[in-house]
XYZ file of C-alpha atoms in Angstrom:
547
model
C 0.000 0.000 0.000
C 1.542 3.267 -1.144
C 0.987 6.425 0.910
C 0.582 9.735 -0.940
C 2.114 12.810 0.666
C 4.562 13.352 3.511
C 3.931 12.142 7.051
C 3.347 15.150 9.323
C 3.775 15.626 13.083
C 0.011 16.071 13.353
C -0.625 12.694 11.764
C 1.913 10.987 14.049
C 0.373 12.710 17.078
C -3.072 11.482 16.038
C -1.728 7.948 15.569
C -0.100 7.928 19.023
C -3.275 9.255 20.635
C -5.484 6.804 18.765
C -3.351 3.775 19.656
C -3.289 4.826 23.323
C -7.057 5.240 23.506
C -7.592 2.006 21.558
C -5.447 0.062 24.022
C -7.300 1.621 26.958
C -10.690 0.814 25.450
C -9.800 -2.816 24.689
C -8.568 -3.225 28.254
C -11.751 -1.562 29.555
C -13.916 -3.962 27.562
C -11.907 -6.887 28.963
C -12.400 -5.583 32.514
C -16.111 -5.134 31.905
C -16.384 -8.664 30.508
C -14.481 -10.077 33.466
C -16.676 -8.172 35.893
C -19.881 -9.403 34.260
C -18.569 -12.960 34.118
C -18.022 -12.904 37.882
C -21.238 -13.678 39.829
C -22.241 -10.696 41.905
C -25.303 -9.850 43.883
C -24.858 -6.152 43.298
C -24.919 -5.001 39.712
C -23.196 -1.791 38.751
C -25.242 1.211 37.776
C -23.558 1.139 34.382
C -24.872 -2.357 33.668
C -28.359 -1.282 34.689
C -28.163 1.528 32.176
C -27.039 -0.774 29.371
C -29.758 -3.339 30.173
C -32.524 -0.777 30.474
C -33.854 -0.171 26.981
C -36.231 2.549 28.125
C -33.648 5.054 29.306
C -34.912 8.572 28.786
C -33.081 10.826 26.364
C -32.340 13.451 28.997
C -30.888 10.848 31.334
C -28.734 9.493 28.509
C -27.228 12.942 27.988
C -26.278 13.097 31.658
C -24.745 9.634 31.480
C -22.685 10.428 28.404
C -21.230 13.549 29.970
C -18.880 11.394 31.969
C -18.928 8.278 29.837
C -21.157 6.316 32.186
C -23.546 6.542 35.082
C -20.762 6.702 37.636
C -19.852 10.143 36.291
C -22.769 11.709 38.105
C -21.460 10.614 41.463
C -20.017 13.295 43.780
C -16.594 11.648 43.623
C -16.476 11.802 39.828
C -17.791 15.368 39.734
C -15.182 16.546 42.195
C -12.312 14.830 40.383
C -10.072 17.197 38.466
C -9.169 16.773 34.822
C -5.516 16.261 35.773
C -6.440 13.348 38.015
C -8.397 11.830 35.134
C -5.340 12.102 32.897
C -3.103 10.418 35.489
C -5.679 7.667 36.035
C -5.794 7.112 32.278
C -1.997 6.953 31.988
C -1.855 4.502 34.910
C -4.621 2.407 33.289
C -6.574 2.465 36.552
C -9.227 -0.218 36.251
C -12.094 1.660 37.908
C -11.446 4.678 35.683
C -11.402 2.608 32.482
C -14.655 0.875 33.353
C -16.258 4.173 34.298
C -15.346 5.850 30.998
C -15.603 2.781 28.784
C -18.365 4.216 26.602
C -16.460 7.438 25.983
C -13.313 5.484 25.080
C -15.369 3.391 22.684
C -16.758 6.520 20.975
C -13.257 7.999 20.668
C -11.922 4.782 19.119
C -14.761 4.586 16.624
C -14.229 8.227 15.649
C -10.501 7.587 15.166
C -11.157 4.451 13.114
C -13.462 6.352 10.761
C -10.814 9.022 10.249
C -8.313 6.266 9.488
C -10.751 5.071 6.807
C -10.759 8.637 5.418
C -6.983 8.459 5.137
C -6.937 5.022 3.513
C -9.502 6.040 0.895
C -7.920 9.377 0.006
C -4.203 9.084 0.712
C -3.320 5.518 -0.302
C -3.668 3.414 -3.437
C -5.523 0.614 -1.631
C -8.704 1.623 -3.483
C -8.911 2.852 -7.029
C -10.398 5.980 -8.525
C -12.365 6.902 -11.617
C -13.205 10.022 -13.569
C -16.360 12.070 -13.167
C -18.879 12.181 -15.972
C -22.128 14.094 -16.361
C -25.291 12.762 -17.974
C -28.262 15.079 -17.504
C -30.778 12.281 -17.970
C -29.155 10.089 -15.295
C -28.692 13.068 -12.983
C -32.361 14.079 -13.102
C -33.520 10.457 -12.985
C -31.648 9.759 -9.745
C -32.791 12.965 -8.073
C -36.469 12.641 -8.965
C -36.391 8.944 -8.089
C -35.192 9.910 -4.614
C -38.025 12.442 -4.310
C -40.605 9.828 -5.322
C -39.230 7.216 -2.923
C -39.105 9.820 -0.150
C -42.691 10.897 -0.815
C -43.911 7.290 -0.747
C -41.993 6.173 2.331
C -41.432 9.252 4.497
C -44.305 11.664 3.920
C -45.466 12.979 7.280
C -48.020 15.468 8.612
C -46.868 17.413 11.681
C -49.092 18.884 14.367
C -46.544 20.883 16.339
C -47.612 24.040 18.141
C -45.996 27.429 17.650
C -43.880 28.563 20.654
C -45.186 32.103 20.085
C -48.914 31.696 19.472
C -49.481 28.167 20.779
C -51.346 27.313 17.563
C -50.492 25.016 14.658
C -49.266 27.735 12.323
C -45.943 25.940 11.646
C -44.443 28.853 9.692
C -40.789 27.968 8.918
C -40.913 25.110 11.420
C -37.912 22.906 12.209
C -39.194 19.971 10.122
C -39.500 22.269 7.119
C -36.035 23.809 7.413
C -34.408 20.393 7.925
C -36.195 19.106 4.811
C -35.073 22.225 2.936
C -31.455 21.573 3.894
C -31.832 17.911 2.923
C -33.053 18.302 -0.654
C -30.540 21.090 -1.286
C -27.710 18.965 0.119
C -28.558 16.071 -2.192
C -28.286 18.327 -5.236
C -25.123 19.913 -3.823
C -23.481 16.506 -3.443
C -24.654 15.239 -6.828
C -23.254 18.416 -8.374
C -19.817 17.414 -7.059
C -20.113 13.712 -7.869
C -21.271 14.121 -11.457
C -19.456 17.420 -12.160
C -22.811 19.008 -13.060
C -21.335 22.428 -13.819
C -24.521 23.571 -15.568
C -26.252 24.008 -12.171
C -23.396 26.076 -10.689
C -25.655 29.083 -10.074
C -28.169 26.909 -8.227
C -25.407 25.575 -5.966
C -24.359 29.126 -5.125
C -27.972 29.801 -4.167
C -28.159 26.689 -1.981
C -25.056 27.739 -0.063
C -26.640 31.163 0.440
C -29.733 29.448 1.823
C -27.568 27.516 4.323
C -25.971 30.786 5.451
C -29.425 32.390 5.646
C -30.441 29.576 8.015
C -27.316 30.269 10.090
C -28.509 33.831 10.646
C -32.135 32.787 11.109
C -31.512 29.864 13.472
C -28.866 31.494 15.662
C -30.797 34.746 15.977
C -33.949 32.818 16.954
C -32.060 30.852 19.596
C -30.230 33.758 21.224
C -33.148 36.157 21.006
C -35.586 33.720 22.617
C -33.324 31.712 24.964
C -30.960 34.568 25.921
C -28.257 31.953 26.516
C -24.860 33.538 25.862
C -23.013 31.222 28.233
C -19.509 29.873 27.663
C -20.922 26.349 27.532
C -23.366 27.209 24.751
C -20.609 28.967 22.792
C -18.242 25.996 23.195
C -20.938 23.510 22.126
C -21.657 25.598 19.046
C -17.986 25.754 18.059
C -17.591 22.013 18.735
C -20.484 21.180 16.433
C -19.100 23.299 13.600
C -15.403 22.479 13.874
C -14.730 19.223 15.755
C -14.810 16.915 12.740
C -13.142 19.340 10.344
C -10.300 19.984 12.812
C -9.391 16.298 12.901
C -9.755 16.021 9.123
C -7.246 18.865 8.728
C -4.806 17.054 11.036
C -5.231 13.530 9.687
C -5.403 14.491 5.987
C -2.908 17.374 6.257
C -5.388 19.785 4.693
C -5.988 23.505 5.141
C -9.080 24.664 6.999
C -10.226 26.539 3.888
C -10.463 23.338 1.851
C -13.694 22.805 3.816
C -14.792 26.403 3.206
C -18.344 25.862 4.458
C -17.011 25.374 8.003
C -15.088 28.668 8.361
C -17.957 30.496 6.638
C -20.594 29.210 9.050
C -18.234 29.716 11.975
C -17.662 33.356 10.998
C -21.337 34.200 10.493
C -22.345 32.306 13.650
C -19.786 34.337 15.615
C -21.107 37.546 14.091
C -24.693 36.728 15.102
C -23.456 35.743 18.560
C -21.514 39.003 18.893
C -24.356 41.155 17.555
C -26.888 39.806 20.043
C -24.439 39.152 22.871
C -23.220 42.759 23.119
C -25.611 44.685 25.389
C -27.917 41.655 25.297
C -30.090 42.938 28.157
C -31.454 45.558 25.743
C -32.422 43.084 23.010
C -36.115 43.440 23.849
C -36.022 47.040 22.602
C -36.829 47.216 18.895
C -34.587 50.207 18.219
C -31.627 48.377 19.751
C -32.150 45.385 17.442
C -32.521 47.755 14.486
C -29.274 49.449 15.480
C -27.486 46.113 15.751
C -28.694 44.998 12.318
C -27.609 48.311 10.784
C -24.236 47.890 12.504
C -23.894 44.410 10.944
C -24.533 45.867 7.491
C -21.986 48.617 8.112
C -19.332 46.111 9.242
C -19.873 44.006 6.129
C -19.753 47.060 3.860
C -16.566 48.262 5.560
C -14.735 44.920 5.352
C -15.922 43.544 2.012
C -16.800 46.590 -0.089
C -13.932 48.995 0.633
C -10.709 47.934 -1.150
C -7.829 46.974 1.110
C -9.836 46.615 4.310
C -10.449 42.897 3.889
C -6.734 42.146 3.556
C -5.933 44.378 6.527
C -8.507 42.675 8.774
C -7.822 39.073 7.790
C -4.105 39.006 7.024
C -3.214 38.130 10.663
C -5.341 34.995 10.215
C -3.700 33.827 7.001
C -2.215 30.854 8.873
C -5.776 29.660 9.517
C -7.740 30.902 6.495
C -5.070 30.857 3.819
C -5.328 28.369 0.950
C -3.350 27.588 -2.191
C -4.608 25.068 -4.730
C -1.741 22.591 -5.428
C -2.894 22.148 -9.031
C -0.121 23.742 -11.140
C -2.603 24.546 -13.913
C -4.611 26.831 -11.638
C -3.946 30.553 -11.672
C -2.104 31.556 -8.534
C -3.776 34.093 -6.256
C -2.971 35.412 -2.801
C -3.454 32.968 0.092
C -6.573 34.875 1.225
C -8.211 34.922 -2.229
C -10.319 31.808 -1.547
C -11.538 33.165 1.794
C -12.340 36.535 0.212
C -14.298 34.891 -2.594
C -16.235 32.385 -0.482
C -17.130 34.668 2.410
C -17.860 37.566 0.074
C -20.489 35.700 -1.946
C -22.767 35.384 1.098
C -21.696 38.379 3.140
C -25.192 39.859 3.468
C -27.567 36.924 3.480
C -26.939 35.974 7.128
C -28.174 39.438 8.134
C -31.321 38.897 6.055
C -31.794 35.666 8.032
C -31.559 37.663 11.268
C -34.202 40.119 10.046
C -36.554 37.283 9.071
C -36.037 35.652 12.474
C -36.840 38.914 14.288
C -40.114 39.303 12.392
C -40.974 35.602 12.596
C -43.490 36.019 15.493
C -45.101 38.972 13.712
C -45.535 37.010 10.485
C -46.979 34.109 12.478
C -49.606 36.443 13.998
C -50.482 37.726 10.525
C -50.835 34.170 9.263
C -52.971 33.261 12.284
C -55.349 36.124 11.495
C -55.347 35.154 7.825
C -56.381 31.575 8.646
C -59.308 32.952 10.675
C -60.643 35.246 7.944
C -63.557 34.504 5.631
C -62.778 31.800 3.033
C -63.057 33.945 -0.111
C -60.847 36.691 1.316
C -58.296 34.121 2.533
C -58.115 32.483 -0.900
C -57.815 35.865 -2.625
C -54.929 36.977 -0.378
C -53.071 33.690 -0.758
C -53.578 33.747 -4.519
C -52.195 37.268 -4.668
C -49.143 36.297 -2.579
C -48.486 33.262 -4.770
C -48.872 35.289 -7.969
C -46.468 38.011 -6.831
C -43.948 35.422 -5.571
C -44.048 33.506 -8.855
C -43.668 36.684 -10.920
C -40.704 37.869 -8.856
C -39.155 34.395 -9.029
C -39.608 34.286 -12.791
C -37.991 37.703 -13.275
C -35.059 36.705 -11.079
C -34.661 33.455 -13.035
C -34.729 35.196 -16.407
C -32.520 38.175 -15.588
C -30.168 36.895 -12.856
C -30.038 33.095 -12.704
C -29.454 32.654 -16.433
C -26.336 34.836 -16.375
C -22.975 33.205 -16.947
C -21.040 32.025 -13.894
C -18.720 35.013 -13.461
C -21.430 37.625 -14.036
C -23.846 35.822 -11.744
C -21.296 35.829 -8.922
C -21.163 39.632 -9.093
C -24.933 39.924 -8.555
C -25.300 37.009 -6.136
C -24.491 38.807 -2.829
C -27.212 41.389 -3.516
C -29.913 39.139 -5.040
C -29.727 35.743 -3.310
C -32.415 36.824 -0.824
C -34.984 37.041 -3.646
C -35.359 33.320 -4.541
C -35.022 32.397 -0.846
C -37.951 34.684 -0.018
C -39.947 33.308 -2.949
C -39.377 29.747 -1.724
C -40.415 30.656 1.834
C -43.615 32.314 0.581
C -44.632 29.374 -1.606
C -43.599 26.677 0.919
C -45.689 28.322 3.660
C -48.655 29.402 1.575
C -51.252 27.115 3.184
C -51.647 25.492 6.572
C -51.691 22.027 4.998
C -48.565 22.641 2.939
C -46.719 23.969 5.985
C -47.535 20.876 8.004
C -46.168 18.413 5.431
C -42.585 17.260 5.209
C -40.558 14.445 3.707
C -38.708 13.039 6.706
C -36.056 11.317 4.575
C -34.860 14.720 3.379
C -35.228 16.097 6.912
C -32.985 13.263 8.164
C -30.406 14.091 5.497
C -30.723 17.738 6.493
C -29.494 16.944 9.995
C -26.188 15.540 8.753
C -25.340 18.137 6.100
C -22.085 19.107 7.830
C -20.866 15.506 7.974
C -21.895 14.699 4.408
C -20.182 17.871 3.180
C -16.866 17.040 4.892
C -16.921 13.278 4.267
C -17.669 13.516 0.534
C -14.182 14.862 -0.186
C -12.459 11.732 1.163
C -14.740 8.668 1.082
C -17.040 9.417 -1.868
C -14.748 11.520 -4.016
C -10.950 11.616 -4.011
C -8.411 14.414 -4.020
C -5.337 12.214 -3.603
C -3.049 14.868 -2.149
C -3.018 17.496 0.624
C -5.261 20.494 -0.111
C -6.259 18.990 -3.451
C -9.728 19.504 -4.868
C -11.720 16.244 -5.162
C -11.603 15.819 -8.937
C -11.869 12.011 -8.932
C -14.374 9.460 -7.662
C -13.577 6.740 -5.140
C -13.814 3.418 -6.980
C -14.570 0.225 -5.055
C -16.085 -1.672 -8.015
C -14.051 -0.975 -11.174
C -15.840 -0.856 -14.557
C -19.300 -0.753 -12.934
C -19.960 2.957 -12.338
C -23.568 2.624 -11.160
C -22.854 -0.278 -8.818
C -19.865 1.643 -7.524
C -22.072 4.694 -7.010
C -24.550 2.586 -5.045
C -21.891 1.005 -2.797
C -19.780 4.089 -2.125
C -22.903 6.189 -1.484
C -24.278 3.670 1.020
C -20.987 3.552 2.945
C -20.562 7.303 2.720
C -24.025 8.175 4.079
C -23.789 5.565 6.853
C -20.398 6.891 7.986
C -21.617 10.491 7.810
C -24.545 9.699 10.072
C -22.301 7.827 12.482
C -19.912 10.785 12.604
C -22.882 13.028 13.406
C -23.794 10.799 16.353
C -20.199 10.498 17.579
C -19.675 14.261 17.394
C -22.688 14.801 19.628
C -21.715 11.959 21.978
C -18.208 13.332 22.474
C -19.566 16.870 22.766
C -21.642 15.828 25.771
C -18.637 13.997 27.221
C -16.122 16.842 26.899
C -18.222 20.024 26.797
C -20.303 20.063 30.007
C -23.340 22.312 29.803
C -23.482 23.460 33.430
C -19.907 23.471 34.721
C -17.758 26.273 33.313
C -14.827 25.361 35.559
C -14.737 21.807 34.218
C -15.173 23.113 30.692
C -12.189 25.453 31.089
C -10.114 22.582 32.514
C -11.065 20.392 29.556
C -10.038 23.102 27.089
C -6.681 23.652 28.790
C -6.062 19.902 29.077
C -6.939 19.391 25.410
C -4.526 22.104 24.303
C -1.778 20.770 26.589
C -2.159 17.145 25.476
C -2.253 18.178 21.805
C 0.866 20.296 22.264
C 2.778 17.507 24.013
C 1.811 14.917 21.381
C 2.700 17.269 18.541
C 6.088 18.125 20.073
C 6.952 14.471 20.632
C 5.875 13.630 17.084
C 7.919 16.485 15.637
C 11.026 15.280 17.496
C 10.336 11.693 16.438
C 10.200 12.704 12.757
C 13.427 14.706 13.060
C 15.457 11.755 14.410
C 15.913 9.959 11.027
C 17.027 13.225 9.392
C 19.554 13.866 12.157
C 20.934 10.340 11.802
C 21.311 10.798 8.040
C 23.125 14.107 8.562
C 25.586 12.438 10.944
C 26.392 9.798 8.316
């Protein structure tokens, strides 16, 4: 098996950490087996949890925070992170049994990343070229819609948190479904190299960023939770998987540009609402904050030279250079400027829509209570205007060539998004429907986006764009598509679950002191492993120099 690319200190550090945790987990499973094999009148709380199939979801979250039920004991809560590290290094039996489930999750996560590396950085599996056939492309997508409609069509009866009635305007089921069907097209665009829908893909990414503004504003405005724990959980969700992919695959953060984009706009929403948050109930304050967001964006992205001045200190994190020698060479920040600039305004539009969400719900509630003829007339008028605006946008903006469209995109992407929202929420019945298969896919969009580059497509080298397809069944492209897609989606969903499991284990929601200790310990352990790995890789070079 040939390995492509140099071995880095980060990769060696990951390998050392993974092997250590793997050994600890195997030993923990052996201890657990030995304990269960020994007759005992008193069963451990951990065994009771594993045998009880009706554990409540909230209780499970508490259990996972420490890796097992014992973690909620006063002794475990009072233990410091440093003592946990020493107990791990000493392979203390009680500690390993107590945190067996967390060790198992860490091992599984590491194994999946190893699979990423094998698929994308070795020649163990083959690759094939992309090819686009419009008939096949549309057939597969509409087939998925039909299957989803037949098998996962669902009517929801949720109540609005604002009015208490079943208005369901822009409800969670609907937005998850929206993300799902867009993500499928986004992924198929990459797999089949469907360049003719480039403008649609740009619009889909804008819709994701719109949801970032909408969802985060809704959460912070309603919950008023600006705690360190909430912030850490948010950053973990967005960056945990991509951080390890950068280390294991030796890639730049900007290769996965969706992650830094969503991180940036999430931070900007958090900052906008977090500053002077006790005044957020005042309408003029919110208006001032939204205007300030627009002014910041105009200052940074519209005035020449400001972007480079602001972001140049972060080039080490946001810089990217395509290794393809045929590509035109730009500055290291060009990719970040281009990607973030395309959707620089739409997150603010999402914030505005979130602020007026309760107001629109009240309007819709009154509309549903009006006389039938008037209700039909108003809805018909809304649909007619939305369709006309959508048609004009399609004819005069969407049909533009790629480069011209990109110039108009930051200022016009809100139009088709608004049209879709109007049409999708036109009637009470339509609002209550969703295709849960797409909603399920919508929950794992981050994992499917990151994973596609390495276990569905192939780049073959650090920072390379995924221009090839992973090939497990040579000469049978459709069978290969079926197999690689099945593995890819299954792994993406498992990574979604593991990310959340480890988030609960390492990012406590109600203990800032423990959270701070975990952050410091994580940085320290990473630094020690990286330093040792760097020295280890230098030894052969030093020996060669001596010869």
